[in-house]
Coordinates of C-alpha atoms in Angstrom, one line a residue:
M1 CA -28.0 -26.2 -3.8
G2 CA -24.4 -26.2 -2.6
V3 CA -22.8 -24.2 0.2
I4 CA -22.1 -20.5 -0.4
Y5 CA -19.0 -19.1 1.1
L6 CA -18.0 -15.4 1.4
L7 CA -14.3 -14.6 1.0
D8 CA -12.9 -11.3 2.2
C9 CA -9.9 -10.0 0.2
T10 CA -9.6 -6.5 1.6
L11 CA -6.1 -6.7 2.9
R12 CA -4.9 -8.2 -0.4
D13 CA -6.9 -6.7 -3.2
G14 CA -7.6 -3.5 -1.3
G15 CA -3.8 -3.2 -0.8
Y16 CA -3.4 -1.9 -4.3
I17 CA -4.8 1.4 -3.0
N18 CA -2.2 2.0 -0.3
D19 CA 0.7 -0.3 -1.5
W20 CA -0.5 -2.8 1.2
N21 CA 0.8 -0.4 3.9
F22 CA -2.1 -0.8 6.4
G23 CA 0.1 -0.9 9.5
E24 CA 0.6 -3.8 11.9
D25 CA -2.2 -2.8 14.3
T26 CA -4.7 -2.5 11.5
I27 CA -3.8 -5.8 9.9
K28 CA -4.1 -7.6 13.2
G29 CA -7.2 -5.7 14.3
F30 CA -8.8 -6.3 10.9
G31 CA -8.3 -10.1 11.2
K32 CA -9.9 -10.2 14.6
K33 CA -12.9 -8.2 13.5
I34 CA -13.4 -10.1 10.3
A35 CA -13.5 -13.3 12.3
Q36 CA -16.4 -11.9 14.2
T37 CA -18.5 -11.4 11.1
G38 CA -18.9 -15.2 10.4
I39 CA -17.5 -15.1 6.9
E40 CA -15.9 -18.4 5.9
I41 CA -12.7 -17.4 4.2
F42 CA -10.2 -14.6 5.0
E43 CA -7.5 -13.7 2.5
V44 CA -4.8 -12.3 4.7
G45 CA -2.5 -10.9 1.9
F46 CA -0.2 -11.5 -0.9
I47 CA 2.6 -14.1 -0.8
K48 CA 5.3 -12.1 -2.4
G49 CA 8.5 -10.2 -1.8
K50 CA 11.7 -11.1 0.0
D51 CA 11.5 -9.4 3.4
Y52 CA 8.7 -9.4 5.9
N53 CA 7.4 -6.0 7.1
P54 CA 4.7 -6.2 9.8
D55 CA 3.1 -3.0 8.6
R56 CA 2.3 -4.4 5.1
S57 CA 0.0 -7.3 4.1
L58 CA 2.7 -8.9 2.0
F59 CA 4.2 -12.1 3.2
P60 CA 7.5 -13.5 1.7
D61 CA 6.9 -17.1 3.0
I62 CA 4.2 -19.2 4.7
E63 CA 5.6 -18.8 8.2
S64 CA 5.3 -15.0 8.2
F65 CA 1.5 -15.3 8.1
T66 CA 1.6 -16.6 11.7
N67 CA 2.5 -13.2 13.0
V68 CA -0.9 -11.8 12.2
I69 CA -3.3 -14.8 12.3
V70 CA -2.4 -16.6 15.5
P71 CA -4.5 -17.5 17.3
K72 CA -6.6 -18.6 14.4
S73 CA -10.4 -18.3 14.6
E74 CA -12.1 -21.7 14.6
G75 CA -14.3 -22.2 11.6
M76 CA -12.6 -19.6 9.3
M77 CA -10.3 -20.6 6.5
Y78 CA -7.1 -18.4 6.1
V79 CA -5.6 -18.1 2.7
G80 CA -3.0 -16.1 0.9
M81 CA -2.6 -15.2 -2.8
L82 CA 0.3 -15.9 -5.1
D83 CA 0.8 -14.3 -8.5
M84 CA 2.5 -16.5 -11.2
N85 CA 4.0 -13.3 -12.7
S86 CA 6.3 -13.3 -9.6
P87 CA 5.9 -16.5 -7.6
I88 CA 8.0 -17.2 -4.6
P89 CA 10.3 -20.2 -4.8
L90 CA 8.4 -23.4 -3.9
D91 CA 11.0 -24.2 -1.2
K92 CA 9.5 -21.3 0.7
I93 CA 6.2 -23.1 0.9
T94 CA 6.6 -25.5 3.8
P95 CA 4.3 -28.5 4.2
Y96 CA 0.9 -27.7 5.6
D97 CA 0.7 -28.2 9.4
G98 CA -2.3 -26.0 10.4
T99 CA -0.3 -23.3 12.1
S100 CA -0.3 -20.8 9.2
I101 CA -2.6 -20.3 6.3
D102 CA -4.9 -23.1 5.1
G103 CA -5.0 -22.4 1.4
I104 CA -3.2 -20.6 -1.4
R105 CA -5.0 -18.8 -4.2
V106 CA -2.9 -18.8 -7.4
I107 CA -3.6 -16.1 -10.1
F108 CA -2.2 -16.4 -13.6
K109 CA -2.7 -15.0 -17.1
K110 CA -3.2 -17.2 -20.1
D111 CA 0.5 -17.3 -21.0
K112 CA 1.4 -18.6 -17.5
I113 CA -1.1 -21.5 -17.4
D114 CA 1.6 -24.2 -17.7
E115 CA 3.7 -22.8 -14.9
A116 CA 0.5 -22.3 -12.8
Y117 CA -0.6 -25.9 -13.3
N118 CA 2.8 -27.3 -12.1
Y119 CA 2.9 -24.8 -9.2
C120 CA -0.7 -25.7 -8.1
K121 CA 0.0 -29.4 -8.3
R122 CA 3.0 -29.0 -6.0
I123 CA 1.0 -26.8 -3.5
K124 CA -1.7 -29.5 -3.4
E125 CA 0.9 -32.1 -2.7
L126 CA 2.2 -30.0 0.2
G127 CA -1.3 -30.2 1.8
Y128 CA -2.8 -26.8 1.1
K129 CA -6.2 -26.1 -0.3
V130 CA -5.6 -24.8 -3.8
F131 CA -7.6 -22.0 -5.5
V132 CA -7.2 -21.7 -9.2
N133 CA -7.9 -18.1 -10.5
F134 CA -8.1 -17.5 -14.3
V135 CA -7.1 -13.9 -14.5
G136 CA -9.1 -12.0 -17.2
T137 CA -11.4 -15.0 -17.7
D138 CA -13.3 -13.1 -20.4
L139 CA -10.1 -13.0 -22.5
Y140 CA -10.2 -16.8 -22.9
T141 CA -12.1 -18.4 -25.8
D142 CA -14.7 -20.9 -24.7
K143 CA -12.4 -23.7 -25.8
E144 CA -9.4 -22.3 -23.9
F145 CA -11.4 -21.9 -20.7
V146 CA -12.9 -25.4 -20.9
D147 CA -9.4 -26.9 -21.7
G148 CA -8.0 -25.0 -18.7
I149 CA -10.8 -26.3 -16.4
E150 CA -10.3 -29.9 -17.6
R151 CA -6.6 -29.7 -17.0
F152 CA -6.9 -28.4 -13.5
N153 CA -9.7 -31.0 -12.7
S154 CA -6.8 -33.6 -12.6
I155 CA -5.4 -32.0 -9.4
E156 CA -8.7 -31.5 -7.7
P157 CA -8.3 -27.9 -6.5
F158 CA -10.6 -26.6 -3.7
A159 CA -12.0 -23.9 -6.1
V160 CA -11.7 -22.5 -9.6
S161 CA -12.5 -18.8 -10.0
I162 CA -13.9 -16.6 -12.7
V163 CA -12.0 -13.4 -12.5
D164 CA -13.3 -10.2 -14.0
S165 CA -9.9 -8.5 -13.9
F166 CA -11.0 -5.3 -15.8
G167 CA -14.5 -5.0 -14.4
L168 CA -16.3 -5.3 -17.7
I169 CA -18.1 -8.7 -17.7
K170 CA -21.8 -8.0 -18.0
R171 CA -24.4 -10.5 -16.9
K172 CA -25.0 -12.3 -20.2
Q173 CA -21.3 -13.0 -20.7
F174 CA -20.9 -13.8 -17.1
L175 CA -23.6 -16.4 -17.1
R176 CA -22.1 -18.0 -20.2
L177 CA -18.8 -18.4 -18.3
V178 CA -20.6 -19.8 -15.3
Y179 CA -22.4 -22.4 -17.4
L180 CA -19.1 -23.4 -19.1
A181 CA -17.4 -23.8 -15.7
D182 CA -20.3 -25.6 -14.0
N183 CA -20.7 -28.1 -16.9
N184 CA -17.0 -28.9 -17.0
L185 CA -15.7 -28.7 -13.4
N186 CA -15.6 -31.8 -11.3
D187 CA -18.6 -31.9 -9.0
D188 CA -16.6 -31.4 -5.7
I189 CA -14.7 -28.3 -6.9
A190 CA -16.2 -25.0 -5.8
L191 CA -16.8 -22.2 -8.3
A192 CA -15.7 -18.8 -7.3
Y193 CA -16.3 -15.3 -8.6
H194 CA -13.9 -12.4 -8.2
A195 CA -15.4 -9.1 -9.4
H196 CA -14.1 -5.6 -10.1
N197 CA -16.6 -2.8 -10.4
N198 CA -15.7 -0.5 -13.3
L199 CA -19.1 -1.1 -14.9
Q200 CA -20.9 -1.6 -11.6
Q201 CA -21.6 -5.2 -12.5
A202 CA -20.2 -6.8 -9.4
F203 CA -23.2 -7.1 -7.1
G204 CA -25.6 -8.0 -10.0
N205 CA -23.4 -10.8 -11.3
A206 CA -22.7 -12.2 -7.8
E207 CA -26.5 -12.1 -7.1
A208 CA -27.2 -13.9 -10.4
L209 CA -24.6 -16.6 -9.6
V210 CA -26.2 -17.3 -6.2
E211 CA -29.7 -17.3 -7.6
M212 CA -28.8 -20.0 -10.1
N213 CA -29.0 -22.5 -7.3
L214 CA -26.2 -24.7 -8.6
N215 CA -25.5 -28.0 -6.9
R216 CA -21.9 -27.2 -6.4
D217 CA -20.4 -25.0 -3.7
L218 CA -19.8 -21.3 -4.5
I219 CA -17.3 -18.7 -3.3
I220 CA -18.0 -15.0 -3.6
D221 CA -15.0 -12.6 -3.2
A222 CA -15.7 -9.2 -1.7
C223 CA -14.0 -6.4 0.2
V224 CA -15.2 -4.4 3.1
F225 CA -16.2 -0.9 1.9
G226 CA -15.6 -2.3 -1.7
M227 CA -12.0 -1.3 -1.2
G228 CA -9.9 -2.0 -4.3
R229 CA -8.0 -0.5 -7.2
G230 CA -9.9 1.9 -9.4
A231 CA -13.6 1.4 -9.1
G232 CA -13.1 -1.1 -6.3
N233 CA -14.7 -4.5 -5.7
L234 CA -17.9 -6.1 -4.5
N235 CA -18.9 -4.6 -1.1
L236 CA -18.7 -7.4 1.5
E237 CA -21.1 -5.6 3.9
L238 CA -23.7 -5.2 1.1
F239 CA -23.5 -8.8 -0.1
A240 CA -23.5 -10.2 3.4
E241 CA -26.7 -8.3 4.1
Y242 CA -28.2 -9.6 0.9
M243 CA -27.3 -13.2 2.0
N244 CA -28.8 -12.6 5.4
E245 CA -32.1 -11.4 3.9
N246 CA -32.5 -14.0 1.2
Y247 CA -30.6 -17.2 2.3
N248 CA -31.1 -17.4 6.0
T249 CA -27.4 -16.7 6.8
H250 CA -26.3 -14.9 9.9
Y251 CA -23.3 -12.8 9.0
K252 CA -22.7 -10.0 11.5
I253 CA -22.6 -6.6 9.7
E254 CA -21.6 -4.5 12.6
P255 CA -17.9 -5.6 12.7
M256 CA -17.7 -4.8 9.0
L257 CA -19.0 -1.3 9.7
E258 CA -16.4 -1.0 12.5
I259 CA -13.7 -2.0 10.1
M260 CA -14.9 0.7 7.7
D261 CA -14.9 3.3 10.5
E262 CA -11.8 2.4 12.4
Y263 CA -9.4 1.2 9.6
L264 CA -10.6 2.1 6.1
N265 CA -12.3 5.5 6.2
E266 CA -9.1 7.4 6.7
I267 CA -7.5 5.7 3.8
Y268 CA -10.6 6.4 1.7
Q269 CA -10.4 10.1 2.4
T270 CA -6.9 10.4 0.8
K271 CA -6.9 7.5 -1.7
F272 CA -10.3 7.4 -3.3
W273 CA -11.7 4.3 -4.9
G274 CA -15.1 3.9 -6.5
Y275 CA -17.0 4.5 -9.8
S276 CA -15.4 7.1 -12.0
L277 CA -15.7 8.2 -15.6
P278 CA -12.2 7.3 -16.7
L279 CA -12.6 3.8 -15.3
Y280 CA -15.9 3.4 -17.1
V281 CA -14.3 4.5 -20.4
S282 CA -11.4 2.2 -19.7
A283 CA -13.6 -0.8 -19.1
S284 CA -15.8 0.0 -22.1
A285 CA -12.6 0.0 -24.3
G286 CA -11.6 -3.4 -22.8
C287 CA -8.5 -1.9 -21.2
H288 CA -6.6 -2.6 -18.0
P289 CA -7.9 -0.1 -15.4
N290 CA -4.4 1.1 -14.7
Y291 CA -4.5 2.9 -18.1
A292 CA -7.4 4.9 -16.8
I293 CA -5.7 5.6 -13.5
Y294 CA -2.5 6.7 -15.2
L295 CA -4.0 8.8 -17.9
A296 CA -6.6 10.4 -15.6
E297 CA -3.8 11.7 -13.4
K298 CA -2.5 13.8 -16.3
N299 CA -5.8 15.7 -16.3
T300 CA -5.4 16.8 -19.9
L301 CA -7.8 14.7 -21.9
T302 CA -11.5 15.2 -22.4
V303 CA -13.6 12.1 -22.3
K304 CA -13.8 12.0 -26.1
A305 CA -10.0 12.2 -26.4
F306 CA -9.6 9.7 -23.5
N307 CA -11.9 7.2 -25.3
E308 CA -10.2 7.7 -28.7
L309 CA -6.8 7.1 -27.2
L310 CA -7.9 3.9 -25.4
Q311 CA -9.8 2.5 -28.4
H312 CA -6.6 2.8 -30.5
I313 CA -4.4 0.8 -28.1
P314 CA -3.6 -2.5 -29.9
K315 CA -5.7 -5.4 -28.6
E316 CA -2.6 -7.3 -27.4
D317 CA -1.6 -4.4 -25.1
K318 CA -5.0 -3.5 -23.7
S319 CA -4.9 -6.1 -21.1
R320 CA -1.1 -5.7 -20.4
F321 CA -0.6 -2.3 -18.7
S322 CA 2.8 -0.8 -18.1
K323 CA 3.7 2.9 -17.5
E324 CA 5.9 2.8 -20.5
K325 CA 3.1 1.5 -22.8
A326 CA 0.7 4.1 -21.4
E327 CA 3.1 6.9 -22.0
K328 CA 4.0 5.6 -25.5
Y329 CA 0.3 5.7 -26.5
Y330 CA -0.4 9.0 -24.8
R331 CA 2.6 10.6 -26.6
E332 CA 1.6 9.1 -29.9
Y333 CA -2.0 10.4 -29.5
Q334 CA -0.7 13.9 -28.6
E335 CA 1.8 14.1 -31.4
K336 CA -0.3 14.9 -34.3
H337 CA 2.4 16.5 -36.4
I338 CA 1.7 19.7 -38.4
D339 CA 4.0 22.0 -40.2
D340 CA 3.9 25.2 -38.2
K341 CA 6.7 27.1 -39.9
D342 CA 4.4 29.9 -41.2
V343 CA 2.9 30.3 -37.7
I344 CA 6.3 30.5 -36.1
D345 CA 7.5 33.1 -38.7
Y346 CA 4.4 35.2 -38.0
L347 CA 4.7 35.0 -34.2
S348 CA 8.4 35.8 -34.4
K349 CA 7.6 39.1 -36.1
E350 CA 4.7 39.8 -33.6
F351 CA 7.0 39.2 -30.6
Q352 CA 10.1 41.0 -32.0
D353 CA 11.4 43.7 -29.7
K354 CA 8.4 43.3 -27.4
N355 CA 8.3 43.1 -23.6
I356 CA 6.9 39.6 -23.1
L357 CA 5.1 38.8 -19.9
V358 CA 4.0 35.2 -19.3
L359 CA 1.2 34.7 -16.9
A360 CA 0.8 31.3 -15.3
P361 CA -2.2 30.6 -13.1
G362 CA -0.5 30.5 -9.7
K363 CA -2.1 32.2 -6.7
S364 CA 0.8 34.7 -6.5
I365 CA -0.6 36.8 -9.3
L366 CA -3.4 37.9 -7.0
S367 CA -0.9 39.4 -4.5
Y368 CA 1.2 40.9 -7.3
K369 CA -1.6 42.2 -9.6
D370 CA -0.6 45.8 -9.2
K371 CA 2.9 45.0 -10.5
I372 CA 1.4 42.9 -13.3
H373 CA -0.9 45.8 -14.3
E374 CA 2.1 48.1 -14.3
L375 CA 4.0 45.9 -16.7
R376 CA 0.9 45.4 -18.8
A377 CA 0.8 49.2 -19.3
E378 CA 4.3 49.5 -20.6
D379 CA 4.9 50.3 -24.2
N380 CA 5.5 47.3 -26.4
S381 CA 4.2 44.9 -23.8
V382 CA 2.7 41.5 -24.8
V383 CA 1.0 39.5 -22.2
I384 CA 0.5 35.7 -22.8
A385 CA -1.5 33.6 -20.4
A386 CA -0.7 30.0 -20.1
N387 CA -3.8 27.8 -20.1
F388 CA -6.3 30.1 -18.4
L389 CA -8.5 33.1 -19.2
A390 CA -6.8 35.7 -17.0
E391 CA -9.6 38.2 -17.7
E392 CA -8.4 40.6 -15.1
F393 CA -5.1 41.1 -16.9
R394 CA -6.5 41.3 -20.4
P395 CA -3.9 39.1 -22.1
D396 CA -3.0 39.6 -25.7
Y397 CA -2.6 35.9 -26.3
I398 CA -3.6 32.7 -24.5
F399 CA -1.5 29.6 -25.0
S400 CA -3.0 26.1 -24.3
S401 CA -1.9 22.6 -24.7
N402 CA -4.6 21.1 -22.5
M403 CA -8.0 20.4 -24.0
R404 CA -9.7 20.1 -20.7
R405 CA -8.7 23.6 -19.9
Y406 CA -9.2 25.0 -23.4
V407 CA -12.9 24.0 -23.6
K408 CA -13.4 26.6 -20.8
I409 CA -11.4 29.2 -22.8
Q410 CA -12.4 29.0 -26.4
G411 CA -15.1 31.6 -27.4
K412 CA -14.8 33.4 -24.1
T413 CA -11.8 35.6 -24.7
K414 CA -10.8 38.5 -27.0
A415 CA -7.2 37.3 -26.8
K416 CA -5.7 35.5 -29.7
C417 CA -5.5 31.8 -29.0
I418 CA -2.4 29.7 -29.7
I419 CA -3.0 26.0 -29.3
T420 CA -1.0 22.8 -29.8
S421 CA -1.7 20.2 -32.4
N422 CA -2.9 17.6 -29.9
M423 CA -6.1 19.6 -29.4
K424 CA -8.1 17.7 -31.9
E425 CA -11.5 18.8 -30.5
S426 CA -10.8 22.6 -30.7
E427 CA -13.6 24.5 -32.4
S428 CA -11.9 27.8 -32.7
Y429 CA -8.4 29.2 -32.4
D430 CA -6.1 31.6 -34.1
Y431 CA -2.8 29.7 -34.4
M432 CA -1.9 26.0 -34.1
V433 CA 1.7 24.9 -33.4
N434 CA 3.1 21.4 -33.5
F435 CA 2.8 19.6 -30.1
S436 CA 5.9 17.5 -30.4
S437 CA 8.2 20.4 -31.2
Y438 CA 7.5 22.0 -27.8
S439 CA 6.6 19.0 -25.6
I440 CA 8.9 18.0 -22.7
N441 CA 10.9 14.8 -23.0
N442 CA 10.1 13.7 -19.4
P443 CA 6.7 11.9 -19.5
D444 CA 5.7 13.3 -16.1
I445 CA 5.6 16.9 -17.4
I446 CA 5.3 16.2 -21.2
D447 CA 2.6 18.8 -21.7
N448 CA 3.2 21.3 -19.0
S449 CA 1.8 24.4 -20.7
A450 CA 4.1 27.0 -19.1
L451 CA 7.2 25.1 -20.2
M452 CA 5.8 24.5 -23.7
L453 CA 5.0 28.2 -24.0
L454 CA 8.6 29.1 -23.0
K455 CA 9.9 26.7 -25.6
L456 CA 7.6 28.2 -28.2
L457 CA 9.0 31.7 -27.4
M458 CA 12.5 30.3 -27.8
A459 CA 11.6 29.1 -31.2
C460 CA 10.3 32.6 -32.0
N461 CA 13.7 34.0 -31.0
V462 CA 12.4 35.8 -27.9
K463 CA 15.4 36.6 -25.7
N464 CA 13.9 38.1 -22.6
V465 CA 10.7 37.0 -20.7
K466 CA 9.2 38.1 -17.5
I467 CA 7.1 35.4 -15.6
A468 CA 4.4 35.8 -13.1
G469 CA 2.3 33.1 -11.4
M470 CA 4.6 30.2 -12.1
D471 CA 4.7 29.3 -8.4
G472 CA 5.4 25.6 -8.3
Y473 CA 3.6 23.0 -6.3
L474 CA 3.1 22.5 -2.6
V475 CA 3.2 19.2 -0.7
S476 CA 0.6 20.1 1.8
D477 CA -1.9 22.2 -0.1
D478 CA -3.4 21.7 -3.5
A479 CA -5.1 25.1 -3.7
V480 CA -2.2 26.7 -5.5
Y481 CA -4.1 28.2 -8.4
Y482 CA -5.4 31.6 -9.4
N483 CA -9.0 30.4 -8.9
D484 CA -10.7 27.3 -7.5
E485 CA -11.8 26.2 -11.0
L486 CA -8.2 25.6 -12.0
N487 CA -7.3 23.5 -8.9
Y488 CA -5.9 20.0 -9.4
D489 CA -4.3 18.0 -6.7
F490 CA -0.6 17.4 -7.4
T491 CA 0.4 17.2 -3.8
K492 CA 1.6 13.6 -3.9
N493 CA 3.9 14.5 -6.9
A494 CA 4.8 18.0 -5.8
K495 CA 8.4 17.5 -5.0
K496 CA 9.1 15.5 -8.1
R497 CA 7.3 18.0 -10.4
N498 CA 9.1 20.9 -8.9
L499 CA 12.4 19.2 -9.4
L500 CA 11.7 18.2 -13.1
I501 CA 10.3 21.6 -14.0
S502 CA 13.2 23.3 -12.3
E503 CA 15.6 21.3 -14.5
E504 CA 13.7 22.4 -17.6
L505 CA 13.7 26.0 -16.6
R506 CA 17.5 25.9 -16.0
S507 CA 17.9 24.4 -19.5
I508 CA 15.7 27.1 -21.0
K509 CA 17.5 29.8 -19.1
E510 CA 20.7 28.9 -21.1
H511 CA 19.0 30.3 -24.2
M512 CA 16.6 32.9 -22.9
K513 CA 16.7 35.4 -20.0
L514 CA 14.0 34.6 -17.4
M515 CA 12.9 37.1 -14.8
F516 CA 10.4 35.9 -12.1
I517 CA 8.4 38.8 -10.8
T518 CA 6.4 36.6 -8.3
P519 CA 7.8 34.1 -5.8
T520 CA 8.4 30.6 -7.0
N521 CA 9.2 27.2 -5.6
Y522 CA 11.3 26.4 -8.7
R523 CA 15.1 26.5 -8.3
I524 CA 16.4 28.1 -11.5
S525 CA 19.8 29.3 -10.3

């Protein structure tokens, strides 16, 4: 059986959580404590960017690593990671002299394998230990993977890594990849495994790899606290304990726990990582986890709709996330066109010469409920609630463009329900209108229900609208809704959303008189 190394990649892979902004004291303190654990390899951060910032675990050149790793701990290998999507110029990689990092891990997708090979070859010539990381290894055919291994054999890298980029490789498939690698790698090249945990396979796969008792050396990547994008990575503290119990190693767990307590717990409280339903669905659909993260933040899709949307993303785009692609497929899914002319004609007659009061679910309606009841009692009043039941105010209509909200509304109200055509799972409603006719052009607020309702009223030739509860968002407090069941945390995007919605309201105001009867953070003048 070969040697088994543990590699910590918290400051690099965990950095996706906080944009690598750990702070200088944390980066230096982390390095000192991780050296106390006895793990063999420490990935200090990414080799990327142009300028060095001591508060971030990003390093634009090899020399900048010395600021956080000197003095180096004897017996521990220090490495950095380089992405072939944005590699630094080779002239920024000075020849190895032992004063900075000892190795460079190179990650690349299939279409970058030629560039990666030439880059790795040069790094090896400069004296560094080279780690070859096949990003999305499960996306390679067996032949492509074996051909890639045989090609890199010629430069004798220190290690070749199976990378489960989307956290969806299950044990049977993983072991097949291990056998392919083990049978084709040169004997003195270590086999590494980098896991993501969307389907909770990380520990089991790593355990299975170790228990195969291969003759070659192995490297297991892990992060303290499992810190990492989405569902996170293999937990270093858990796997180190497993190694101590089963392989007579002597990793010290306490410094890992101190890292969790002193450096990572505060980040975890505000930037959660770990198992989640959207990430599970994303992995099951074979999609990049960023699709799940991006779409989940919209908080509009039920799990059924979420799954349908992801399943219909073309295969070639599933592994290649961009915000533009995610928004394109989201909008396409939502825009199920229908002809709503008859509905608009009917609603136009219903709302003609009426006193329209729109209720949004902001907390202010609790303080102004007497005023709302007073308006409700006026002759010719029509009250329309935007995306919530509003039982206390007995709305005449409820408008909804959000299926997650509507499942809690349908069948529970005497109000007539107007829904948009993206609501494919609706079981009951009174009127359906075309989503794309009233959606907002800006993707960040594409399906804001209050704005869509106002655009619908414009289409119905309504000229005057009173508005209550359209309070806007707060930076410091996410409890801005009528009741706790409606709360959703928009604090990190509060300023941007307020700005965008304000712009839309000003545009709507050019065609329809808006009167806010409750306080608002939107600037409509």
